[in-house]
Structure formats: structure tokens, C-alpha cells
Amino acid sequence: MRLVIVSNRVTIPDRHEKAAAGGLAVALREALETRGGLWFGWSGNVVESDANAVRTVQRGKVTYAVTDLTEAERQTYYLGFSNRALWPNMHYRLGLTEFSRTDYAGYLAVNRRFAKALIALLEPDDVVWIHDYHLIPLAAELRRRGVRNRIGYFHHIPWPPAEVFGALPFSATLISTMAAYDLVGVQTVVDVRNLVSGLVALCGAKVDGDHVKVGRRETIVQAFPIGIDVEAFRKLAAASERAATRPIKTTKETLGERKLVIGVDRLDYSKGIVQRLEAFGQFLRNHPEQRGRVGLLQIAPPSRSDVPEYAELDRQSDEVAGRLNAALGEFDWTPIRVVKKAYSRNALAGFYRRAQVGLVTPMRDGMNLVAKEYVAAQDPADPGVLVLSRFAGAAQQMGEALIVNPYDTHEVAEAIRTALAMPKSERIRRFERLYATISATDIGWWTHRYLQALSGIELAGAESAPANPQRRRPVARKKAPMSAVPKSDGSNPAKPRPKPRAAKTTPVSRPA
Ligand code: GDG
């Protein structure tokens, strides 16, 4: 049984590249290397015309198969529908959602083209795992062409309530394509509830526990909260204590006795960067005795700069940081430093470890891996405090953080104060619980749990010949009549889940 991963972007590793510490790409690559497999998606290259060619590159047991996009496809499928319509809508930002029929047609066309290219590479026993919102209709396109393999989908970003998703033109058509998957994974039970109620409200789905039936197709919707490589990150951070790399050395020197509050995010409006800067300014106004004693370092590598809303955020964050620094700074102290570039993971781990407060305040986030990385990087003997938005998926697992509403500037400002003043015994107590949680649900646990659930689903007609055009469907063990009303958490404890397998248990270890 070969694993086939499909994602919008594929980065082919250099022949002798050492595995970077942690990261989703590394975890997926490991899953492929263990079983042998194929990774298919966009190369990241843009060509003038005729992007149909597929190039394959072999690296050990993994085949990378990539295709280019034309400039028109990049504009419509990627920048347009994926990043100006789906991304804001799924982050509950109707005011920022820019829908165009041309973009939507481009999105569907690229999904069709990917389906055709992928079929040429598929073998009958392959298990296909598709990632993220760029590729929602891909399984439906594969099924239309007779593909009967097991196909799963994981949605990395939030799924909004039906009233929000329903505002997107063609939302009913798009959401109904979810039923072409055998298993749909989302980050949290809130996302499960929203997706399932959307399927009910927009396409009359019938629900039985986590089984959801749309027309003749049935899928299973479950939460799989994603994790990080905790152990790798812990090691990187511990090593940074001894590292003499420039960013870490200079940070130590320039900070002196001053305390550090850190934010690390792609420059994206979902991350609440501007609101965070305002909250830090509010904190300094509320507590003038803290001026000169603490600084905010916001690392914000630019992303999607071709999208106008991101260019606006770039300008706005400069403006707010400049205004606050001018109003609150001193000749020998700059309260806020916003650095719009990417640092190495080593440097990031060092920054996290040096910071007394990790400020993770997205307005809405699927999970937010930075929250987990910040905890993994702490010194167990003298850990910092995580301030976490209740609207990050991570907040559902990380209740020992200081949980805040990022829309409430005053509340965030006071949480910064509380974090900086927190006694060591309480910091250690909170850290130990958070660390235990992220270790027990790390990236290895996540990959394993998803793939076990996907391969554990029984498929109707699984034993019939591949040429049989009848599609395979997950078998719903129908004990009770299907109800059109999902449970509040999208699940039904009375309903048996797909056959459970022995889960890999990641030992709940304490850092050394
Ligand atoms: C999507 C969902 C979900 C950031 N700056 C630098 C850098 N980073 C790394 C962080 C972290 C990653 O980027 C960001 O992950 P997040 O989870 O915070 O956010 P998204 O990129 O929006 O990811 C999100 C995730 O998918 C996984 O399912 O959690 O909700 O939106 O790892 O460390 N890395 C380096 N230099 C930087 O300057 N090397």
C-alpha cells in the first residue's frame, strides 16, 4: 500500500539535504519515506503557457512529481480564489473576501488538471492524502474519472459556520465535493461542527455521528489537531543557549537585563499582528513603570505580497509600529521591533527560549504551530509564559496558557502584564502541563492517527477489480436512522468510529 500526498506546493529536497528540524513538510516526508510513496503538486514555477508537463524526481523511496502553473492559473487558482476568497472566508473575514467568477473557474480548472495528471501516476492500491483548501474539489474530480482509491483530506485552516461559508458564491457546490473523500480531517471539534452543519444547511446532508451522507456518497468528518516535532524543537532551543550565532548573541547583548516579548507569524491579517502591536502599546501606557524594561520583537516574514490585502497589512503594521515607537520610545530604548524577514529555525528556537512571553494572538487560526513551538523551546527550570488567542485552534488543547480575546486590546495588555509578573512556581506548573500535552499529541502522533483512521475505513467493493466503475464508499454501520441535525461537537459517542487500531503512543516525556 503506497502513500500518495497531494498539496498545493511541493518542495523537492536537495539530494544531500539534512532533514530540517520539525515542520509539517518534514513529517509528511518521513511518512512517505517509511512506506514509500509519491508527493504531487505545484513546483512553485510559473510558465508562459502549456504547464501540463509533469516532472518526476526520485529521492530514496519517495517520488516527487511536480507541475508548473501558467501565470493565468497562478492569478486565478492561487492568488484569486484560494487566497482572496477561500482564505478570508474561512478565517471568518467576509469583509475581506473578494470573489470573482473568473478566479473560481481557474480554481476548478487547476483541480481538474491536477486530477488528470495524478491519475496517470496512481496505482490501484494507493492511499491518497490531499492537503488544504487549494484542493477541495480534487477528490470529486478524481472520482468523476473513475478513481476508486481510498482518498482522505486534511483542512489546515478553520472551517467557518454555515452562515459565513454560505456567503461565498458556489459554496453549496464546493462543500458538497467534500463527500468525495473517505475521510475529512479538520483541526478541532468546532471545525467539525461547522463543516457538518454546513453540509446539512447547504446540501441537505444526513448525519449519523461522524458519518455524513450527501446524495449517494458518504464521508467521515473528524478532528485531528496537528502537532509539532516537540523533541527536535526542544533540542534546537537548548542548543541555542550555547550557540554563538549572530542573531542570538546580538539579542543577548542588545537586550541586557530587559525582558523580551516575542511574536512570530507570517505577515497575514489572520494573525492579528496590528492588533497585537496596539495591545503592546496599551500595556506600556497602562504600566509606565515597564517602559525601558521590556521590548516586543515581532518576526513577520512577508507572504502573498501580490495580494492587495497583504500589501495593505504591510503598510499598516509599519505605520502602527512607527507611531507607537515615536510616542513611547526613549533615546536608548525602542519598544517595538518588527522584522519583516525569515530567520532559520535555529535562530527562531533561540528567540523563543530567550523570550519571557510568547504572544500568539491570531484573530482566527486553524491550529497555530508557533504556540506549540514557543512552549517546546522553553527552559523547564525557568520557562516563559504563553499568551494565546482563544480563536487559535491550539487554545482548545492549551488551556494552561493565558487565554485572551485578541479583539480586546485591554485584555491582551493586562495578560502581558500578568505574564511578566508571574511567579516562577506558577510558570513551571503551567509549562509542565502544556509540554505534556504537546508531547503527547506531536506531529508523529498526528500523522499516524490520521493515516490509521484513513486506512481503517472499510470501503464498499474494496475487493472488486479496479476496472469496476462502481465507486467504493465507506461503509456506514447504520444502527440508527440518519439525522439531519449534527451534535454540538459534531460527534456522537454512541456511534462506533472507524475500526480503531493500536495507536502509536508518544511517551509523555518531560524535557531534560
Ligand atoms: C497553516 C494554518 C496551522 C514563521 N516565521 C518563520 C518561520 N515560521 C514558521 C513557524 C511555524 C510556521 O511558520 C507557521 O505555522 P502556523 O501554524 O503558525 O501558521 P500557517 O503558516 O498559517 O499554517 C495554521 C498550520 O497550517 C498547520 O496545520 O497550524 O493554523 O494557518 O512553524 O515557526 N520559520 C522560519 N523562519 C521564520 O522567520 N524558519
Coordinates of C-alpha atoms and ligand atoms in Angstrom, one line a residue:
M1 CA 0.0 0.0 0.0
R2 CA 1.7 3.2 -1.2
L3 CA 1.0 6.6 0.2
V4 CA 0.4 9.5 -2.2
I5 CA 0.4 13.0 -0.8
V6 CA -1.0 15.9 -2.8
S7 CA -0.5 19.5 -1.7
N8 CA -0.6 22.9 -3.4
R9 CA 3.2 23.4 -3.2
V10 CA 5.9 20.7 -3.3
T11 CA 9.5 21.4 -2.5
I12 CA 11.9 18.8 -3.7
P13 CA 14.7 18.3 -1.2
D14 CA 18.3 18.6 -2.4
R15 CA 20.0 15.3 -2.8
H16 CA 22.1 15.6 0.3
E17 CA 19.8 17.9 2.3
K18 CA 19.7 17.1 6.0
A19 CA 16.3 17.0 7.4
A20 CA 15.3 20.3 8.9
A21 CA 14.1 20.1 12.5
G22 CA 10.3 19.7 12.7
G23 CA 7.8 21.1 10.3
L24 CA 4.8 19.7 8.5
A25 CA 6.8 19.1 5.3
V26 CA 9.4 17.1 7.2
A27 CA 6.7 15.0 8.9
L28 CA 5.0 14.2 5.7
R29 CA 8.2 13.4 4.0
E30 CA 9.0 10.9 6.9
A31 CA 5.6 9.3 6.4
L32 CA 6.4 8.8 2.7
E33 CA 9.9 7.6 3.4
T34 CA 8.7 4.9 5.8
R35 CA 6.1 3.5 3.4
G36 CA 7.5 4.6 0.1
G37 CA 5.4 7.0 -1.8
L38 CA 4.6 9.8 -4.1
W39 CA 4.2 13.6 -3.5
F40 CA 2.4 15.5 -6.1
G41 CA 1.7 19.2 -6.5
W42 CA 2.8 22.6 -7.9
S43 CA 6.5 23.1 -8.4
G44 CA 6.2 26.8 -7.4
N45 CA 7.3 27.8 -11.0
V46 CA 5.2 29.9 -13.4
V47 CA 5.4 29.4 -17.1
E48 CA 4.1 31.4 -20.1
S49 CA 1.9 28.7 -21.5
D50 CA 1.4 24.9 -21.5
A51 CA 2.1 24.0 -17.9
N52 CA 0.8 20.4 -18.5
A53 CA 4.2 18.6 -18.2
V54 CA 4.8 16.6 -15.0
R55 CA 8.4 16.2 -13.9
T56 CA 9.3 13.4 -11.5
V57 CA 12.4 13.3 -9.3
Q58 CA 13.3 10.3 -7.1
R59 CA 14.8 10.8 -3.6
G60 CA 15.2 7.5 -1.8
K61 CA 11.8 5.8 -1.6
V62 CA 10.0 9.0 -2.4
T63 CA 8.9 10.1 -5.9
Y64 CA 8.3 13.8 -6.2
A65 CA 6.0 14.7 -9.2
V66 CA 5.6 18.4 -9.9
T67 CA 3.8 20.5 -12.4
D68 CA 4.1 24.2 -13.2
L69 CA 1.2 26.8 -13.3
T70 CA 0.7 29.3 -16.0
E71 CA 0.6 33.0 -14.9
A72 CA -3.2 33.0 -15.5
E73 CA -3.6 29.9 -13.3
R74 CA -1.5 31.5 -10.5
Q75 CA -3.6 34.6 -10.7
T76 CA -7.0 32.8 -10.6
Y77 CA -6.5 29.5 -8.8
Y78 CA -3.8 30.5 -6.3
L79 CA -3.9 34.3 -5.6
G80 CA -7.5 34.8 -6.6
F81 CA -9.9 32.1 -5.4
S82 CA -7.6 30.3 -2.9
N83 CA -6.1 33.4 -1.2
R84 CA -8.6 36.2 -1.8
A85 CA -11.9 34.3 -1.5
L86 CA -11.4 31.0 0.5
W87 CA -8.7 32.2 2.9
P88 CA -10.5 35.2 4.2
N89 CA -13.9 33.5 4.2
M90 CA -12.6 30.5 6.2
H91 CA -11.0 32.9 8.7
Y92 CA -14.5 34.5 9.2
R93 CA -13.5 37.7 7.3
L94 CA -16.4 38.4 5.0
G95 CA -15.3 42.0 4.6
L96 CA -12.0 40.9 3.1
T97 CA -13.5 38.2 0.8
E98 CA -13.0 39.1 -2.9
F99 CA -14.9 36.6 -5.1
S100 CA -14.7 36.6 -8.9
R101 CA -16.2 34.0 -11.3
T102 CA -13.0 34.0 -13.4
D103 CA -11.0 33.1 -10.3
Y104 CA -13.4 30.3 -9.4
A105 CA -13.3 28.9 -12.9
G106 CA -9.5 29.0 -12.7
Y107 CA -9.6 27.2 -9.4
L108 CA -11.8 24.4 -10.8
A109 CA -9.7 24.1 -13.9
V110 CA -6.4 23.6 -12.0
N111 CA -8.1 21.0 -9.8
R112 CA -9.2 19.2 -13.0
R113 CA -5.7 19.4 -14.5
F114 CA -4.2 18.1 -11.2
A115 CA -6.7 15.2 -11.3
K116 CA -5.8 14.2 -14.8
A117 CA -2.1 14.4 -14.1
L118 CA -2.4 12.4 -10.9
I119 CA -4.5 9.6 -12.4
A120 CA -1.6 8.9 -14.8
L121 CA 0.6 8.3 -11.7
L122 CA -1.8 6.4 -9.5
E123 CA -1.8 2.6 -8.7
P124 CA -4.9 0.8 -7.6
D125 CA -3.8 0.3 -4.0
D126 CA -2.5 3.8 -3.4
V127 CA -3.9 5.7 -0.4
V128 CA -4.2 9.3 -1.4
W129 CA -3.9 12.1 1.2
I130 CA -4.9 15.6 -0.1
H131 CA -4.0 18.7 1.8
D132 CA -5.7 22.0 2.3
Y133 CA -8.1 24.5 0.8
H134 CA -6.5 24.9 -2.6
L135 CA -7.5 21.4 -3.5
I136 CA -11.0 20.9 -2.0
P137 CA -12.7 19.6 -5.3
L138 CA -9.7 17.3 -6.2
A139 CA -11.3 14.1 -4.9
A140 CA -14.6 14.8 -6.8
E141 CA -12.6 15.3 -10.0
L142 CA -10.7 12.0 -9.4
R143 CA -14.0 10.2 -8.6
R144 CA -15.6 11.6 -11.8
R145 CA -12.8 10.0 -13.7
G146 CA -13.4 6.6 -12.0
V147 CA -10.8 6.6 -9.3
R148 CA -11.8 4.3 -6.5
N149 CA -8.8 4.5 -4.3
R150 CA -9.1 5.5 -0.6
I151 CA -8.9 9.3 -0.5
G152 CA -8.5 11.5 2.6
Y153 CA -8.4 15.3 3.0
F154 CA -6.9 17.4 5.8
H155 CA -8.0 21.0 6.1
H156 CA -5.3 23.1 7.9
I157 CA -7.3 26.3 8.3
P158 CA -10.5 26.9 10.2
W159 CA -13.9 25.8 8.8
P160 CA -16.3 28.7 9.4
P161 CA -20.0 28.5 10.4
A162 CA -22.5 27.8 7.6
E163 CA -23.8 31.4 7.6
V164 CA -20.3 32.6 6.8
F165 CA -19.3 29.9 4.3
G166 CA -22.7 30.1 2.7
A167 CA -22.0 33.8 1.7
L168 CA -19.4 32.5 -0.7
P169 CA -20.9 32.1 -4.2
F170 CA -21.0 28.4 -5.2
S171 CA -20.5 27.4 -1.6
A172 CA -23.1 24.6 -1.8
T173 CA -21.4 23.1 -4.9
L174 CA -17.9 23.4 -3.3
I175 CA -18.9 22.0 0.1
S176 CA -20.7 19.0 -1.5
T177 CA -17.4 17.9 -3.1
M178 CA -16.2 17.0 0.4
A179 CA -18.3 13.9 0.2
A180 CA -16.0 12.5 -2.4
Y181 CA -13.4 11.9 0.3
D182 CA -13.5 8.8 2.5
L183 CA -12.2 10.8 5.5
V184 CA -12.2 14.6 6.1
G185 CA -9.9 15.8 8.9
V186 CA -10.1 19.2 10.4
Q187 CA -8.2 20.7 13.3
T188 CA -10.8 21.0 16.1
V189 CA -14.3 19.9 17.1
V190 CA -15.5 23.4 16.4
D191 CA -14.4 23.0 12.8
V192 CA -16.1 19.6 12.7
R193 CA -19.3 21.1 13.9
N194 CA -19.1 24.0 11.4
L195 CA -18.3 21.8 8.4
V196 CA -21.0 19.2 9.3
S197 CA -23.7 21.9 9.8
G198 CA -22.6 23.5 6.5
L199 CA -23.1 20.2 4.7
V200 CA -26.6 19.9 6.3
A201 CA -27.6 23.5 5.7
L202 CA -26.2 23.9 2.2
C203 CA -26.7 20.5 0.6
G204 CA -29.1 18.6 2.8
A205 CA -26.6 16.1 4.2
K206 CA -27.8 13.4 6.5
V207 CA -25.7 12.9 9.6
D208 CA -25.1 9.9 11.8
G209 CA -22.3 10.6 14.3
D210 CA -19.2 11.4 12.3
H211 CA -20.7 9.8 9.1
V212 CA -22.1 12.4 6.7
K213 CA -24.1 11.4 3.6
V214 CA -24.5 13.7 0.7
G215 CA -26.6 12.2 -2.1
R216 CA -25.2 8.7 -2.6
R217 CA -21.7 9.4 -1.2
E218 CA -20.7 9.2 2.4
T219 CA -17.7 10.6 4.2
I220 CA -16.4 10.7 7.8
V221 CA -15.6 14.0 9.4
Q222 CA -13.3 14.1 12.4
A223 CA -10.9 16.4 14.3
F224 CA -7.1 15.7 14.1
P225 CA -5.3 18.5 15.9
I226 CA -1.9 18.9 14.3
G227 CA 1.3 18.9 16.4
I228 CA 4.9 19.8 16.0
D229 CA 8.2 17.8 16.4
V230 CA 8.5 18.7 20.1
E231 CA 11.7 16.8 20.8
A232 CA 13.5 18.3 17.8
F233 CA 12.4 21.8 18.8
R234 CA 13.4 21.3 22.4
K235 CA 16.9 20.2 21.3
L236 CA 17.3 23.2 19.0
A237 CA 16.3 25.6 21.7
A238 CA 18.5 24.0 24.3
A239 CA 21.5 24.1 21.9
S240 CA 20.8 27.8 21.3
E241 CA 21.9 28.5 24.9
R242 CA 25.4 27.6 23.8
A243 CA 25.2 28.9 20.2
A244 CA 27.2 31.8 19.2
T245 CA 25.2 32.6 16.1
R246 CA 24.8 36.3 15.4
P247 CA 21.0 36.8 15.9
I248 CA 21.1 35.1 19.3
K249 CA 24.4 36.7 20.5
T250 CA 23.3 40.1 19.5
T251 CA 19.8 39.7 21.1
K252 CA 21.5 38.8 24.4
E253 CA 23.8 41.8 24.1
T254 CA 21.2 44.4 23.0
L255 CA 18.6 43.2 25.5
G256 CA 20.8 43.2 28.5
E257 CA 18.6 42.9 31.5
R258 CA 15.5 43.9 29.6
K259 CA 12.7 41.4 29.2
L260 CA 11.5 40.1 25.8
V261 CA 8.0 39.5 24.4
I262 CA 8.0 37.6 21.1
G263 CA 5.6 37.2 18.2
V264 CA 6.4 35.1 15.2
D265 CA 3.9 34.9 12.3
R266 CA 3.8 35.1 8.5
L267 CA 2.7 38.7 7.7
D268 CA -1.0 37.7 7.4
Y269 CA -4.1 39.6 8.7
S270 CA -5.4 36.4 10.3
K271 CA -2.5 36.5 12.8
G272 CA -3.6 39.8 14.4
I273 CA -0.2 41.4 14.2
V274 CA -1.5 45.0 14.1
Q275 CA -3.9 44.4 17.0
R276 CA -1.0 42.9 18.9
L277 CA 1.2 45.9 18.4
E278 CA -1.7 48.1 19.6
A279 CA -2.1 45.9 22.7
F280 CA 1.6 46.1 23.5
G281 CA 1.3 49.9 23.2
Q282 CA -1.7 49.8 25.5
F283 CA 0.3 47.7 28.0
L284 CA 3.1 50.4 28.1
R285 CA 0.5 53.1 28.6
N286 CA -1.2 51.2 31.4
H287 CA 2.1 50.4 33.1
P288 CA 4.5 53.3 32.5
E289 CA 7.0 51.7 35.0
Q290 CA 7.5 49.0 32.4
R291 CA 8.9 51.4 29.8
G292 CA 12.5 50.7 29.1
R293 CA 12.3 47.3 30.9
V294 CA 10.7 45.2 28.2
G295 CA 10.5 45.1 24.4
L296 CA 8.4 43.4 21.7
L297 CA 10.2 41.6 18.9
Q298 CA 7.8 40.7 16.1
I299 CA 9.2 38.5 13.4
A300 CA 6.9 38.7 10.4
P301 CA 8.2 37.2 7.1
P302 CA 6.1 38.6 4.3
S303 CA 3.8 36.2 2.5
R304 CA 1.4 36.5 -0.5
S305 CA 2.7 40.0 -1.2
D306 CA 0.9 40.0 -4.6
V307 CA -2.4 40.0 -2.8
P308 CA -3.6 43.7 -2.2
E309 CA -4.9 42.9 1.3
Y310 CA -1.4 41.7 2.3
A311 CA 0.3 44.8 0.9
E312 CA -2.1 46.9 2.9
L313 CA -1.2 45.0 6.1
D314 CA 2.5 45.5 5.4
R315 CA 1.9 49.3 5.3
Q316 CA -0.4 49.3 8.3
S317 CA 2.0 47.4 10.5
D318 CA 4.9 49.8 9.7
E319 CA 2.6 52.7 10.4
V320 CA 1.4 51.4 13.8
A321 CA 4.9 50.3 15.0
G322 CA 6.3 53.7 13.9
R323 CA 3.6 55.6 15.7
L324 CA 3.9 53.7 18.9
N325 CA 7.7 53.8 18.9
A326 CA 7.6 57.6 18.4
A327 CA 5.1 58.1 21.1
L328 CA 6.5 55.7 23.7
G329 CA 10.2 55.1 22.9
E330 CA 13.3 56.7 24.5
F331 CA 16.7 57.7 23.1
D332 CA 18.1 54.4 24.3
W333 CA 15.1 52.1 24.0
T334 CA 12.8 51.1 21.1
P335 CA 9.7 49.4 22.5
I336 CA 8.7 47.5 19.3
R337 CA 10.9 45.9 16.7
V338 CA 9.1 44.5 13.7
V339 CA 11.4 42.4 11.5
K340 CA 10.0 41.5 8.1
K341 CA 12.2 38.7 7.1
A342 CA 12.5 34.9 7.8
Y343 CA 15.1 33.5 10.2
S344 CA 16.5 30.0 10.4
R345 CA 14.6 27.6 12.7
N346 CA 17.7 27.6 14.9
A347 CA 17.5 31.3 15.4
L348 CA 13.7 31.1 16.0
A349 CA 14.2 28.5 18.7
G350 CA 16.8 30.7 20.3
F351 CA 14.5 33.8 20.2
Y352 CA 11.6 31.7 21.8
R353 CA 13.8 30.5 24.6
R354 CA 15.1 34.0 25.3
A355 CA 11.6 35.5 25.5
Q356 CA 9.7 35.7 28.8
V357 CA 6.4 36.0 27.0
G358 CA 5.2 34.3 23.8
L359 CA 2.4 36.4 22.3
V360 CA 0.3 34.4 20.0
T361 CA -2.9 36.3 19.3
P362 CA -4.4 35.4 15.9
M363 CA -7.9 36.7 15.2
R364 CA -8.6 33.2 13.9
D365 CA -6.2 30.3 13.2
G366 CA -6.6 26.6 12.3
M367 CA -4.2 25.5 14.9
N368 CA -1.1 27.8 15.2
L369 CA 2.1 25.9 15.5
V370 CA 4.1 28.9 16.9
A371 CA 2.2 28.4 20.2
K372 CA 3.5 24.9 20.4
E373 CA 7.0 25.8 19.3
Y374 CA 7.2 28.5 22.0
V375 CA 6.4 26.0 24.7
A376 CA 8.7 23.3 23.3
A377 CA 11.6 25.8 23.3
Q378 CA 11.3 26.9 27.0
D379 CA 13.9 26.2 29.7
P380 CA 12.0 23.8 32.1
A381 CA 13.7 25.4 35.1
D382 CA 12.7 28.9 34.2
P383 CA 10.0 28.9 31.5
G384 CA 8.3 31.8 29.8
V385 CA 4.5 32.3 29.6
L386 CA 2.4 31.8 26.6
V387 CA -0.4 34.3 25.9
L388 CA -2.8 32.7 23.5
S389 CA -5.8 33.8 21.5
R390 CA -9.0 31.8 22.2
F391 CA -9.5 31.9 18.4
A392 CA -6.5 29.7 17.7
G393 CA -7.3 26.0 17.4
A394 CA -4.4 25.5 19.8
A395 CA -6.3 27.1 22.6
Q396 CA -8.6 24.1 22.7
Q397 CA -5.6 22.0 23.8
M398 CA -3.6 24.6 25.6
G399 CA -5.8 25.8 28.4
E400 CA -2.9 26.5 30.8
A401 CA -1.8 29.4 28.6
L402 CA -3.1 32.8 29.4
I403 CA -6.1 32.7 27.1
V404 CA -7.2 36.1 25.7
N405 CA -9.7 37.6 23.2
P406 CA -7.5 39.3 20.6
Y407 CA -10.2 41.8 19.8
D408 CA -9.9 43.1 23.4
T409 CA -6.8 45.3 23.4
H410 CA -7.1 46.0 27.2
E411 CA -7.4 42.3 28.0
V412 CA -4.3 41.4 25.9
A413 CA -2.4 44.3 27.5
E414 CA -3.2 43.1 31.0
A415 CA -2.3 39.5 30.1
I416 CA 1.2 40.7 29.1
R417 CA 1.5 42.3 32.5
T418 CA 0.3 39.2 34.3
A419 CA 2.7 37.0 32.3
L420 CA 5.7 39.2 33.1
A421 CA 4.8 39.3 36.8
M422 CA 4.0 35.6 37.1
P423 CA 5.9 33.8 39.9
K424 CA 8.3 31.0 38.8
S425 CA 6.4 28.2 40.5
E426 CA 3.2 29.1 38.5
R427 CA 5.2 29.4 35.3
I428 CA 6.7 25.9 35.8
R429 CA 3.3 24.4 36.7
R430 CA 1.7 25.8 33.6
F431 CA 4.6 24.9 31.4
E432 CA 4.8 21.3 32.6
R433 CA 1.1 20.7 31.7
L434 CA 1.4 22.4 28.3
Y435 CA 4.6 20.5 27.5
A436 CA 3.0 17.2 28.4
T437 CA 0.0 18.0 26.1
I438 CA 2.1 19.0 23.1
S439 CA 4.4 16.0 23.5
A440 CA 1.5 13.5 23.7
T441 CA 0.0 15.0 20.5
D442 CA 3.1 15.7 18.5
I443 CA 3.5 15.6 14.7
G444 CA 4.3 11.8 14.7
W445 CA 1.1 11.1 16.7
W446 CA -0.9 13.3 14.2
T447 CA 0.4 11.7 11.0
H448 CA 0.0 8.2 12.4
R449 CA -3.5 8.8 13.8
Y450 CA -4.8 10.3 10.5
L451 CA -3.3 7.6 8.3
Q452 CA -4.6 4.8 10.7
A453 CA -8.1 6.3 10.5
L454 CA -7.9 6.6 6.7
S455 CA -6.7 3.1 6.2
G456 CA -9.1 1.7 8.8
I457 CA -12.2 2.8 7.0
E458 CA -14.0 -0.1 5.3
L459 CA -14.6 0.6 1.6
A460 CA -17.6 -1.0 -0.2
G461 CA -16.5 -3.1 -3.1
A462 CA -12.8 -3.0 -2.0
E463 CA -12.3 -6.5 -3.2
S464 CA -13.7 -6.0 -6.7
A465 CA -11.5 -5.5 -9.7
P466 CA -10.0 -2.0 -10.3
A467 CA -11.8 -1.7 -13.6
N468 CA -15.2 -1.9 -11.9
P469 CA -16.7 1.6 -12.4
Q470 CA -18.8 1.4 -9.2
R471 CA -17.2 3.7 -6.7
R472 CA -16.1 2.5 -3.4
R473 CA -17.7 4.1 -0.4
P474 CA -17.0 4.0 3.3
V475 CA -19.4 1.5 4.9
A476 CA -21.7 3.3 7.3
R477 CA -22.7 0.9 10.0
K478 CA -26.3 2.1 10.1
K479 CA -27.7 1.4 13.5
A480 CA -30.0 4.4 13.8
P481 CA -31.8 6.4 11.1
M482 CA -29.7 9.2 9.9
S483 CA -30.5 12.5 11.5
A484 CA -30.1 15.9 9.8
V485 CA -29.0 17.6 13.0
P486 CA -25.4 17.3 14.0
K487 CA -24.5 17.1 17.6
S488 CA -23.0 20.2 19.1
D489 CA -19.4 18.8 18.9
G490 CA -20.1 17.1 15.5
S491 CA -19.8 13.7 17.0
N492 CA -21.9 11.0 18.5
P493 CA -20.4 8.9 21.3
A494 CA -22.9 6.2 20.7
K495 CA -21.7 5.7 17.1
P496 CA -18.8 3.4 16.6
R497 CA -15.8 5.1 15.0
P498 CA -13.9 3.6 12.1
K499 CA -12.2 0.5 13.3
P500 CA -9.7 1.6 16.0
R501 CA -6.1 0.5 15.6
A502 CA -3.4 0.3 18.1
A503 CA -2.4 3.9 18.3
K504 CA 1.3 4.8 18.4
T505 CA 1.7 6.3 21.9
T506 CA 4.1 9.1 22.1
P507 CA 5.5 8.9 25.6
V508 CA 4.6 11.9 27.6
S509 CA 8.1 12.9 28.4
R510 CA 9.4 15.8 30.4
P511 CA 12.2 17.8 28.9
A512 CA 15.6 17.0 30.4
Ligands
GDG1 C1 -1.4 26.8 8.5 C2 -2.6 27.3 9.3 C3 -1.9 25.6 11.0 C4 7.3 31.7 10.8 N1 8.2 32.6 10.7 C5 9.4 31.9 10.4 C6 9.1 30.6 10.4 N2 7.8 30.4 10.7 C7 7.1 29.1 10.8 C8 6.7 28.9 12.3 C9 5.7 27.8 12.1 C10 5.1 28.1 10.7 O1 6.0 29.0 10.1 C11 3.8 28.8 10.8 O2 2.8 27.9 11.3 P1 1.4 28.4 11.8 O3 0.7 27.2 12.3 O4 1.6 29.4 12.9 O5 0.6 29.1 10.6 P2 0.4 29.0 9.0 O6 1.6 29.1 8.2 O7 -0.7 29.9 8.7 O8 -0.2 27.4 8.8 C12 -2.3 27.0 10.8 C13 -0.8 25.1 10.1 O9 -1.2 25.4 8.7 C14 -0.6 23.6 10.2 O10 -1.7 22.9 10.0 O11 -1.5 25.5 12.4 O12 -3.5 27.4 11.6 O13 -2.9 28.6 9.0 O14 6.3 26.6 12.1 O15 7.8 28.6 13.0 N3 10.0 29.6 10.2 C15 11.3 30.1 9.9 N4 11.6 31.4 9.9 C16 10.7 32.4 10.1 O16 11.0 33.6 10.1 N5 12.3 29.2 9.7

